[in-house]
């Protein structure tokens, strides 16, 4: 049997879920799980104002879900690692089953 998570692990997971409970941030994370984007490209892809995207990215960075890389004057954002990318994919796969009625894999 697997040990229970520590209080710090639970709090970190709760914060990640809190950040992903916003539709714009979840849509941002879906894009960032695919590849790197700059703020302008993200704003254009989502049809959201650039300042709003910047604010969401700052929150996602503080929560440890997004990393940034500088390329000259441009900041390029991406989902932090494979765990985060997997979390986003699984959440949206779950949603797809709920919305489309696709049978569950483990029922």
Tab-separated table of N, CA, C and O in Angstrom:
chain	number	residue	atom	x	y	z
A	1	UNK	N	0.842	-1.182	0.000
A	1	UNK	CA	0.000	0.000	0.000
A	1	UNK	C	0.888	1.246	0.000
A	1	UNK	O	1.884	1.311	0.708
A	2	UNK	N	0.519	2.221	-0.775
A	2	UNK	CA	1.296	3.449	-0.910
A	2	UNK	C	1.081	4.350	0.307
A	2	UNK	O	-0.020	4.451	0.846
A	3	UNK	N	2.169	4.998	0.745
A	3	UNK	CA	2.070	5.914	1.883
A	3	UNK	C	1.223	7.123	1.527
A	3	UNK	O	1.189	7.546	0.368
A	4	UNK	N	0.585	7.672	2.534
A	4	UNK	CA	-0.199	8.884	2.318
A	4	UNK	C	0.736	10.050	2.020
A	4	UNK	O	1.866	10.099	2.515
A	5	UNK	N	0.268	11.007	1.216
A	5	UNK	CA	1.101	12.171	0.914
A	5	UNK	C	1.291	13.038	2.161
A	5	UNK	O	0.442	13.055	3.061
A	6	UNK	N	2.394	13.757	2.157
A	6	UNK	CA	2.661	14.669	3.267
A	6	UNK	C	1.760	15.899	3.150
A	6	UNK	O	1.163	16.156	2.097
A	7	UNK	N	1.705	16.667	4.211
A	7	UNK	CA	0.909	17.903	4.203
A	7	UNK	C	1.418	18.859	3.123
A	7	UNK	O	0.625	19.502	2.431
A	8	UNK	N	2.727	18.932	2.962
A	8	UNK	CA	3.306	19.827	1.948
A	8	UNK	C	2.927	19.359	0.539
A	8	UNK	O	2.622	20.183	-0.334
A	9	UNK	N	2.933	18.058	0.309
A	9	UNK	CA	2.555	17.536	-1.002
A	9	UNK	C	1.080	17.823	-1.291
A	9	UNK	O	0.741	18.238	-2.400
A	10	UNK	N	0.227	17.623	-0.306
A	10	UNK	CA	-1.202	17.889	-0.495
A	10	UNK	C	-1.434	19.368	-0.765
A	10	UNK	O	-2.171	19.733	-1.685
A	11	UNK	N	-0.792	20.240	-0.014
A	11	UNK	CA	-0.983	21.679	-0.213
A	11	UNK	C	-0.498	22.116	-1.592
A	11	UNK	O	-1.144	22.930	-2.259
A	12	UNK	N	0.608	21.569	-2.053
A	12	UNK	CA	1.121	21.900	-3.384
A	12	UNK	C	0.158	21.418	-4.461
A	12	UNK	O	-0.106	22.129	-5.438
A	13	UNK	N	-0.392	20.222	-4.298
A	13	UNK	CA	-1.365	19.699	-5.269
A	13	UNK	C	-2.642	20.539	-5.258
A	13	UNK	O	-3.193	20.844	-6.315
A	14	UNK	N	-3.095	20.929	-4.072
A	14	UNK	CA	-4.294	21.773	-3.963
A	14	UNK	C	-4.068	23.095	-4.685
A	14	UNK	O	-4.942	23.569	-5.420
A	15	UNK	N	-2.899	23.683	-4.517
A	15	UNK	CA	-2.593	24.941	-5.199
A	15	UNK	C	-2.577	24.757	-6.710
A	15	UNK	O	-3.065	25.612	-7.454
A	16	UNK	N	-2.030	23.653	-7.185
A	16	UNK	CA	-2.026	23.381	-8.632
A	16	UNK	C	-3.457	23.264	-9.152
A	16	UNK	O	-3.803	23.873	-10.176
A	17	UNK	N	-4.295	22.511	-8.443
A	17	UNK	CA	-5.696	22.382	-8.874
A	17	UNK	C	-6.422	23.721	-8.803
A	17	UNK	O	-7.247	24.026	-9.657
A	18	UNK	N	-6.105	24.518	-7.804
A	18	UNK	CA	-6.704	25.856	-7.693
A	18	UNK	C	-6.351	26.693	-8.921
A	18	UNK	O	-7.207	27.363	-9.492
A	19	UNK	N	-5.107	26.636	-9.341
A	19	UNK	CA	-4.681	27.400	-10.518
A	19	UNK	C	-5.357	26.888	-11.783
A	19	UNK	O	-5.675	27.662	-12.681
A	20	UNK	N	-5.596	25.598	-11.860
A	20	UNK	CA	-6.195	25.006	-13.054
A	20	UNK	C	-7.722	25.091	-13.061
A	20	UNK	O	-8.353	24.718	-14.040
A	21	UNK	N	-8.305	25.611	-11.991
A	21	UNK	CA	-9.762	25.697	-11.919
A	21	UNK	C	-10.317	26.894	-12.683
A	21	UNK	O	-11.530	27.071	-12.771
A	22	UNK	N	-9.448	27.694	-13.256
A	22	UNK	CA	-9.847	28.831	-14.086
A	22	UNK	C	-9.784	28.400	-15.556
A	22	UNK	O	-8.776	27.846	-16.005
A	23	UNK	N	-10.857	28.673	-16.299
A	23	UNK	CA	-10.926	28.213	-17.696
A	23	UNK	C	-9.806	28.784	-18.559
A	23	UNK	O	-9.219	28.067	-19.372
A	24	UNK	N	-9.494	30.061	-18.389
A	24	UNK	CA	-8.423	30.655	-19.196
A	24	UNK	C	-7.086	30.017	-18.872
A	24	UNK	O	-6.305	29.687	-19.768
A	25	UNK	N	-6.804	29.804	-17.593
A	25	UNK	CA	-5.524	29.184	-17.220
A	25	UNK	C	-5.448	27.742	-17.718
A	25	UNK	O	-4.385	27.304	-18.170
A	26	UNK	N	-6.557	27.007	-17.678
A	26	UNK	CA	-6.522	25.637	-18.187
A	26	UNK	C	-6.285	25.633	-19.696
A	26	UNK	O	-5.499	24.830	-20.209
A	27	UNK	N	-6.910	26.541	-20.404
A	27	UNK	CA	-6.685	26.638	-21.853
A	27	UNK	C	-5.233	27.037	-22.142
A	27	UNK	O	-4.618	26.502	-23.079
A	28	UNK	N	-4.683	27.952	-21.353
A	28	UNK	CA	-3.269	28.324	-21.497
A	28	UNK	C	-2.381	27.105	-21.282
A	28	UNK	O	-1.451	26.851	-22.057
A	29	UNK	N	-2.670	26.357	-20.229
A	29	UNK	CA	-1.838	25.202	-19.914
A	29	UNK	C	-1.931	24.134	-20.995
A	29	UNK	O	-0.946	23.467	-21.291
A	30	UNK	N	-3.104	23.978	-21.611
A	30	UNK	CA	-3.224	23.013	-22.697
A	30	UNK	C	-2.281	23.403	-23.832
A	30	UNK	O	-1.569	22.552	-24.376
A	31	UNK	N	-2.275	24.690	-24.189
A	31	UNK	CA	-1.366	25.151	-25.246
A	31	UNK	C	0.088	24.962	-24.828
A	31	UNK	O	0.915	24.474	-25.611
A	32	UNK	N	0.409	25.346	-23.595
A	32	UNK	CA	1.794	25.281	-23.127
A	32	UNK	C	2.283	23.851	-22.926
A	32	UNK	O	3.487	23.617	-22.874
A	33	UNK	N	1.371	22.910	-22.827
A	33	UNK	CA	1.756	21.501	-22.744
A	33	UNK	C	2.184	20.973	-24.109
A	33	UNK	O	2.868	19.952	-24.203
A	34	UNK	N	1.801	21.678	-25.174
A	34	UNK	CA	2.133	21.244	-26.527
A	34	UNK	C	3.499	21.765	-26.981
A	34	UNK	O	4.251	21.048	-27.627
A	35	UNK	N	3.771	23.045	-26.647
A	35	UNK	CA	5.040	23.661	-27.081
A	35	UNK	C	5.199	25.009	-26.384
A	35	UNK	O	4.344	25.420	-25.618
A	36	UNK	N	6.299	25.693	-26.698
A	36	UNK	CA	6.555	27.026	-26.153
A	36	UNK	C	5.748	28.087	-26.894
A	36	UNK	O	5.527	27.968	-28.106
A	37	UNK	N	5.359	29.108	-26.167
A	37	UNK	CA	4.655	30.253	-26.733
A	37	UNK	C	5.144	31.521	-26.058
A	37	UNK	O	5.517	31.497	-24.876
A	38	UNK	N	5.072	32.636	-26.784
A	38	UNK	CA	5.263	33.932	-26.141
A	38	UNK	C	3.879	34.480	-25.780
A	38	UNK	O	2.851	33.928	-26.173
A	39	UNK	N	3.854	35.551	-25.003
A	39	UNK	CA	2.591	36.094	-24.505
A	39	UNK	C	1.679	36.527	-25.660
A	39	UNK	O	0.474	36.260	-25.634
A	40	UNK	N	2.236	37.184	-26.655
A	40	UNK	CA	1.418	37.640	-27.779
A	40	UNK	C	0.755	36.481	-28.512
A	40	UNK	O	-0.425	36.556	-28.865
A	41	UNK	N	1.491	35.422	-28.752
A	41	UNK	CA	0.929	34.254	-29.436
A	41	UNK	C	-0.165	33.594	-28.605
A	41	UNK	O	-1.191	33.164	-29.142
A	42	UNK	N	0.047	33.521	-27.300
A	42	UNK	CA	-0.973	32.951	-26.422
A	42	UNK	C	-2.240	33.803	-26.440
A	42	UNK	O	-3.350	33.274	-26.549
A	43	UNK	N	-2.061	35.118	-26.339
A	43	UNK	CA	-3.216	36.023	-26.345
A	43	UNK	C	-4.007	35.880	-27.636
A	43	UNK	O	-5.244	35.801	-27.624
A	44	UNK	N	-3.302	35.809	-28.745
A	44	UNK	CA	-3.953	35.664	-30.049
A	44	UNK	C	-4.660	34.315	-30.171
A	44	UNK	O	-5.801	34.237	-30.640
A	45	UNK	N	-4.001	33.246	-29.742
A	45	UNK	CA	-4.581	31.904	-29.844
A	45	UNK	C	-5.859	31.766	-29.034
A	45	UNK	O	-6.789	31.076	-29.447
A	46	UNK	N	-5.895	32.418	-27.878
A	46	UNK	CA	-7.056	32.285	-26.993
A	46	UNK	C	-8.066	33.412	-27.157
A	46	UNK	O	-9.164	33.327	-26.598
A	47	UNK	N	-7.693	34.462	-27.868
A	47	UNK	CA	-8.592	35.596	-27.989
A	47	UNK	C	-8.777	36.329	-26.671
A	47	UNK	O	-9.862	36.804	-26.352
A	48	UNK	N	-7.699	36.403	-25.902
A	48	UNK	CA	-7.701	37.046	-24.588
A	48	UNK	C	-6.706	38.196	-24.622
A	48	UNK	O	-5.671	38.113	-25.295
A	49	UNK	N	-7.000	39.266	-23.903
A	49	UNK	CA	-6.114	40.430	-23.878
A	49	UNK	C	-4.743	40.053	-23.324
A	49	UNK	O	-4.632	39.249	-22.387
A	50	UNK	N	-3.713	40.643	-23.900
A	50	UNK	CA	-2.333	40.365	-23.490
A	50	UNK	C	-2.098	40.575	-21.991
A	50	UNK	O	-1.471	39.731	-21.343
A	51	UNK	N	-2.571	41.697	-21.390
A	51	UNK	CA	-2.350	41.872	-19.946
A	51	UNK	C	-2.975	40.759	-19.106
A	51	UNK	O	-2.392	40.327	-18.110
A	52	UNK	N	-4.122	40.269	-19.535
A	52	UNK	CA	-4.770	39.176	-18.818
A	52	UNK	C	-3.931	37.899	-18.910
A	52	UNK	O	-3.738	37.198	-17.910
A	53	UNK	N	-3.419	37.605	-20.096
A	53	UNK	CA	-2.561	36.432	-20.278
A	53	UNK	C	-1.323	36.552	-19.404
A	53	UNK	O	-0.928	35.591	-18.734
A	54	UNK	N	-0.724	37.725	-19.363
A	54	UNK	CA	0.470	37.942	-18.533
A	54	UNK	C	0.173	37.687	-17.060
A	54	UNK	O	0.979	37.067	-16.358
A	55	UNK	N	-0.968	38.152	-16.595
A	55	UNK	CA	-1.339	37.930	-15.186
A	55	UNK	C	-1.546	36.444	-14.898
A	55	UNK	O	-1.091	35.934	-13.869
A	56	UNK	N	-2.214	35.753	-15.799
A	56	UNK	CA	-2.421	34.315	-15.610
A	56	UNK	C	-1.086	33.571	-15.620
A	56	UNK	O	-0.869	32.675	-14.795
A	57	UNK	N	-0.196	33.937	-16.528
A	57	UNK	CA	1.110	33.280	-16.589
A	57	UNK	C	1.915	33.505	-15.308
A	57	UNK	O	2.596	32.598	-14.830
A	58	UNK	N	1.828	34.697	-14.752
A	58	UNK	CA	2.536	34.980	-13.497
A	58	UNK	C	2.033	34.066	-12.384
A	58	UNK	O	2.833	33.514	-11.608
A	59	UNK	N	0.731	33.884	-12.299
A	59	UNK	CA	0.167	32.996	-11.274
A	59	UNK	C	0.600	31.554	-11.509
A	59	UNK	O	0.945	30.837	-10.564
A	60	UNK	N	0.579	31.120	-12.756
A	60	UNK	CA	0.982	29.750	-13.082
A	60	UNK	C	2.465	29.517	-12.787
A	60	UNK	O	2.852	28.435	-12.343
A	61	UNK	N	3.284	30.536	-13.016
A	61	UNK	CA	4.718	30.426	-12.686
A	61	UNK	C	4.908	30.305	-11.185
A	61	UNK	O	5.687	29.472	-10.718
A	62	UNK	N	4.203	31.142	-10.415
A	62	UNK	CA	4.320	31.088	-8.959
A	62	UNK	C	3.889	29.735	-8.407
A	62	UNK	O	4.430	29.258	-7.413
A	63	UNK	N	2.924	29.114	-9.061
A	63	UNK	CA	2.446	27.800	-8.631
A	63	UNK	C	3.365	26.669	-9.105
A	63	UNK	O	3.139	25.509	-8.771
A	64	UNK	N	4.394	27.002	-9.893
A	64	UNK	CA	5.341	25.996	-10.358
A	64	UNK	C	4.849	25.162	-11.522
A	64	UNK	O	5.389	24.096	-11.793
A	65	UNK	N	3.826	25.655	-12.228
A	65	UNK	CA	3.267	24.894	-13.348
A	65	UNK	C	3.862	25.288	-14.693
A	65	UNK	O	3.765	24.532	-15.656
A	66	UNK	N	4.457	26.471	-14.760
A	66	UNK	CA	4.983	27.013	-16.013
A	66	UNK	C	6.429	27.430	-15.799
A	66	UNK	O	6.802	27.923	-14.736
A	67	UNK	N	7.232	27.235	-16.827
A	67	UNK	CA	8.602	27.746	-16.814
A	67	UNK	C	8.760	28.734	-17.958
A	67	UNK	O	8.020	28.689	-18.937
A	68	UNK	N	9.714	29.622	-17.810
A	68	UNK	CA	9.954	30.636	-18.832
A	68	UNK	C	11.411	30.558	-19.261
A	68	UNK	O	12.293	30.256	-18.454
A	69	UNK	N	11.622	30.806	-20.541
A	69	UNK	CA	12.972	30.818	-21.105
A	69	UNK	C	13.094	32.093	-21.917
A	69	UNK	O	12.199	32.450	-22.674
A	70	UNK	N	14.194	32.777	-21.745
A	70	UNK	CA	14.435	34.018	-22.492
A	70	UNK	C	15.158	33.712	-23.795
A	70	UNK	O	16.086	32.918	-23.833
A	71	UNK	N	14.680	34.352	-24.844
A	71	UNK	CA	15.333	34.277	-26.157
A	71	UNK	C	15.442	35.715	-26.637
A	71	UNK	O	14.498	36.247	-27.222
A	72	UNK	N	16.579	36.329	-26.341
A	72	UNK	CA	16.710	37.757	-26.611
A	72	UNK	C	15.762	38.524	-25.704
A	72	UNK	O	15.778	38.346	-24.500
A	73	UNK	N	14.909	39.333	-26.298
A	73	UNK	CA	13.934	40.105	-25.520
A	73	UNK	C	12.627	39.344	-25.291
A	73	UNK	O	11.792	39.769	-24.504
A	74	UNK	N	12.453	38.243	-26.001
A	74	UNK	CA	11.218	37.450	-25.887
A	74	UNK	C	11.273	36.490	-24.714
A	74	UNK	O	12.305	35.876	-24.448
A	75	UNK	N	10.148	36.350	-24.048
A	75	UNK	CA	9.993	35.339	-23.012
A	75	UNK	C	9.121	34.232	-23.591
A	75	UNK	O	8.032	34.489	-24.095
A	76	UNK	N	9.624	33.010	-23.538
A	76	UNK	CA	8.898	31.860	-24.054
A	76	UNK	C	8.461	30.978	-22.889
A	76	UNK	O	9.274	30.609	-22.037
A	77	UNK	N	7.186	30.645	-22.872
A	77	UNK	CA	6.592	29.893	-21.775
A	77	UNK	C	6.274	28.475	-22.229
A	77	UNK	O	5.953	28.233	-23.386
A	78	UNK	N	6.326	27.542	-21.259
A	78	UNK	CA	6.013	26.141	-21.522
A	78	UNK	C	5.583	25.501	-20.204
A	78	UNK	O	6.006	25.925	-19.137
A	79	UNK	N	4.765	24.456	-20.298
A	79	UNK	CA	4.430	23.684	-19.100
A	79	UNK	C	5.732	23.174	-18.489
A	79	UNK	O	6.655	22.777	-19.206
A	80	UNK	N	5.820	23.197	-17.192
A	80	UNK	CA	7.089	22.967	-16.493
A	80	UNK	C	7.744	21.620	-16.782
A	80	UNK	O	8.942	21.538	-16.988
A	81	UNK	N	6.970	20.528	-16.760
A	81	UNK	CA	7.592	19.213	-16.944
A	81	UNK	C	6.544	18.184	-17.369
A	81	UNK	O	5.380	18.514	-17.558
A	82	UNK	N	6.976	16.950	-17.497
A	82	UNK	CA	6.075	15.895	-17.976
A	82	UNK	C	4.944	15.621	-16.987
A	82	UNK	O	3.850	15.220	-17.400
A	83	UNK	N	5.166	15.834	-15.697
A	83	UNK	CA	4.093	15.642	-14.712
A	83	UNK	C	2.967	16.644	-14.954
A	83	UNK	O	1.786	16.280	-14.948
A	84	UNK	N	3.334	17.890	-15.177
A	84	UNK	CA	2.336	18.930	-15.427
A	84	UNK	C	1.628	18.667	-16.753
A	84	UNK	O	0.396	18.745	-16.840
A	85	UNK	N	2.388	18.323	-17.781
A	85	UNK	CA	1.774	18.022	-19.079
A	85	UNK	C	0.812	16.842	-18.956
A	85	UNK	O	-0.291	16.849	-19.520
A	86	UNK	N	1.196	15.832	-18.190
A	86	UNK	CA	0.326	14.679	-17.979
A	86	UNK	C	-0.936	15.036	-17.209
A	86	UNK	O	-2.027	14.532	-17.515
A	87	UNK	N	-0.795	15.891	-16.222
A	87	UNK	CA	-1.948	16.340	-15.437
A	87	UNK	C	-2.973	17.040	-16.324
A	87	UNK	O	-4.172	16.756	-16.251
A	88	UNK	N	-2.488	17.918	-17.185
A	88	UNK	CA	-3.376	18.643	-18.101
A	88	UNK	C	-4.043	17.661	-19.058
A	88	UNK	O	-5.266	17.700	-19.260
A	89	UNK	N	-3.261	16.775	-19.641
A	89	UNK	CA	-3.813	15.803	-20.594
A	89	UNK	C	-4.864	14.926	-19.923
A	89	UNK	O	-5.956	14.731	-20.476
A	90	UNK	N	-4.583	14.409	-18.750
A	90	UNK	CA	-5.533	13.527	-18.064
A	90	UNK	C	-6.808	14.265	-17.683
A	90	UNK	O	-7.905	13.717	-17.809
A	91	UNK	N	-6.688	15.507	-17.234
A	91	UNK	CA	-7.881	16.286	-16.886
A	91	UNK	C	-8.770	16.469	-18.109
A	91	UNK	O	-9.999	16.323	-18.031
A	92	UNK	N	-8.161	16.761	-19.248
A	92	UNK	CA	-8.952	16.987	-20.456
A	92	UNK	C	-9.435	15.679	-21.080
A	92	UNK	O	-10.523	15.645	-21.660
A	93	UNK	N	-8.688	14.584	-20.928
A	93	UNK	CA	-9.190	13.280	-21.362
A	93	UNK	C	-10.416	12.893	-20.531
A	93	UNK	O	-11.410	12.390	-21.052
A	94	UNK	N	-10.337	13.133	-19.227
A	94	UNK	CA	-11.477	12.871	-18.344
A	94	UNK	C	-12.686	13.683	-18.806
A	94	UNK	O	-13.792	13.145	-18.923
A	95	UNK	N	-12.462	14.972	-19.079
A	95	UNK	CA	-13.551	15.834	-19.539
A	95	UNK	C	-14.141	15.325	-20.849
A	95	UNK	O	-15.360	15.362	-21.044
A	96	UNK	N	-13.294	14.842	-21.736
A	96	UNK	CA	-13.763	14.316	-23.014
A	96	UNK	C	-14.703	13.136	-22.794
A	96	UNK	O	-15.752	13.033	-23.428
A	97	UNK	N	-14.350	12.249	-21.861
A	97	UNK	CA	-15.224	11.120	-21.545
A	97	UNK	C	-16.564	11.615	-20.989
A	97	UNK	O	-17.621	11.092	-21.346
A	98	UNK	N	-16.510	12.616	-20.123
A	98	UNK	CA	-17.731	13.155	-19.521
A	98	UNK	C	-18.636	13.795	-20.569
A	98	UNK	O	-19.846	13.609	-20.547
A	99	UNK	N	-18.052	14.544	-21.470
A	99	UNK	CA	-18.821	15.304	-22.458
A	99	UNK	C	-19.309	14.423	-23.600
A	99	UNK	O	-20.449	14.545	-24.051
A	100	UNK	N	-18.463	13.541	-24.083
A	100	UNK	CA	-18.789	12.770	-25.287
A	100	UNK	C	-19.461	11.435	-25.007
A	100	UNK	O	-20.015	10.829	-25.914
A	101	UNK	N	-19.364	10.973	-23.772
A	101	UNK	CA	-19.935	9.668	-23.447
A	101	UNK	C	-19.054	8.501	-23.853
A	101	UNK	O	-19.497	7.357	-23.848
A	102	UNK	N	-17.796	8.770	-24.212
A	102	UNK	CA	-16.849	7.695	-24.541
A	102	UNK	C	-16.735	6.780	-23.312
A	102	UNK	O	-16.594	7.263	-22.188
A	103	UNK	N	-16.782	5.466	-23.509
A	103	UNK	CA	-16.690	4.552	-22.353
A	103	UNK	C	-15.381	4.733	-21.583
A	103	UNK	O	-14.339	5.054	-22.140
A	104	UNK	N	-15.461	4.506	-20.303
A	104	UNK	CA	-14.288	4.572	-19.425
A	104	UNK	C	-13.326	3.435	-19.770
A	104	UNK	O	-13.741	2.370	-20.230
A	105	UNK	N	-12.042	3.636	-19.492
A	105	UNK	CA	-11.023	2.636	-19.784
A	105	UNK	C	-10.982	1.526	-18.742
A	105	UNK	O	-10.593	0.415	-19.048
A	106	UNK	N	-11.324	1.851	-17.503
A	106	UNK	CA	-11.119	0.891	-16.423
A	106	UNK	C	-12.409	0.458	-15.736
A	106	UNK	O	-12.402	0.055	-14.599
A	107	UNK	N	-13.527	0.535	-16.437
A	107	UNK	CA	-14.786	0.125	-15.808
A	107	UNK	C	-15.083	-1.320	-16.071
A	107	UNK	O	-14.524	-1.977	-16.880
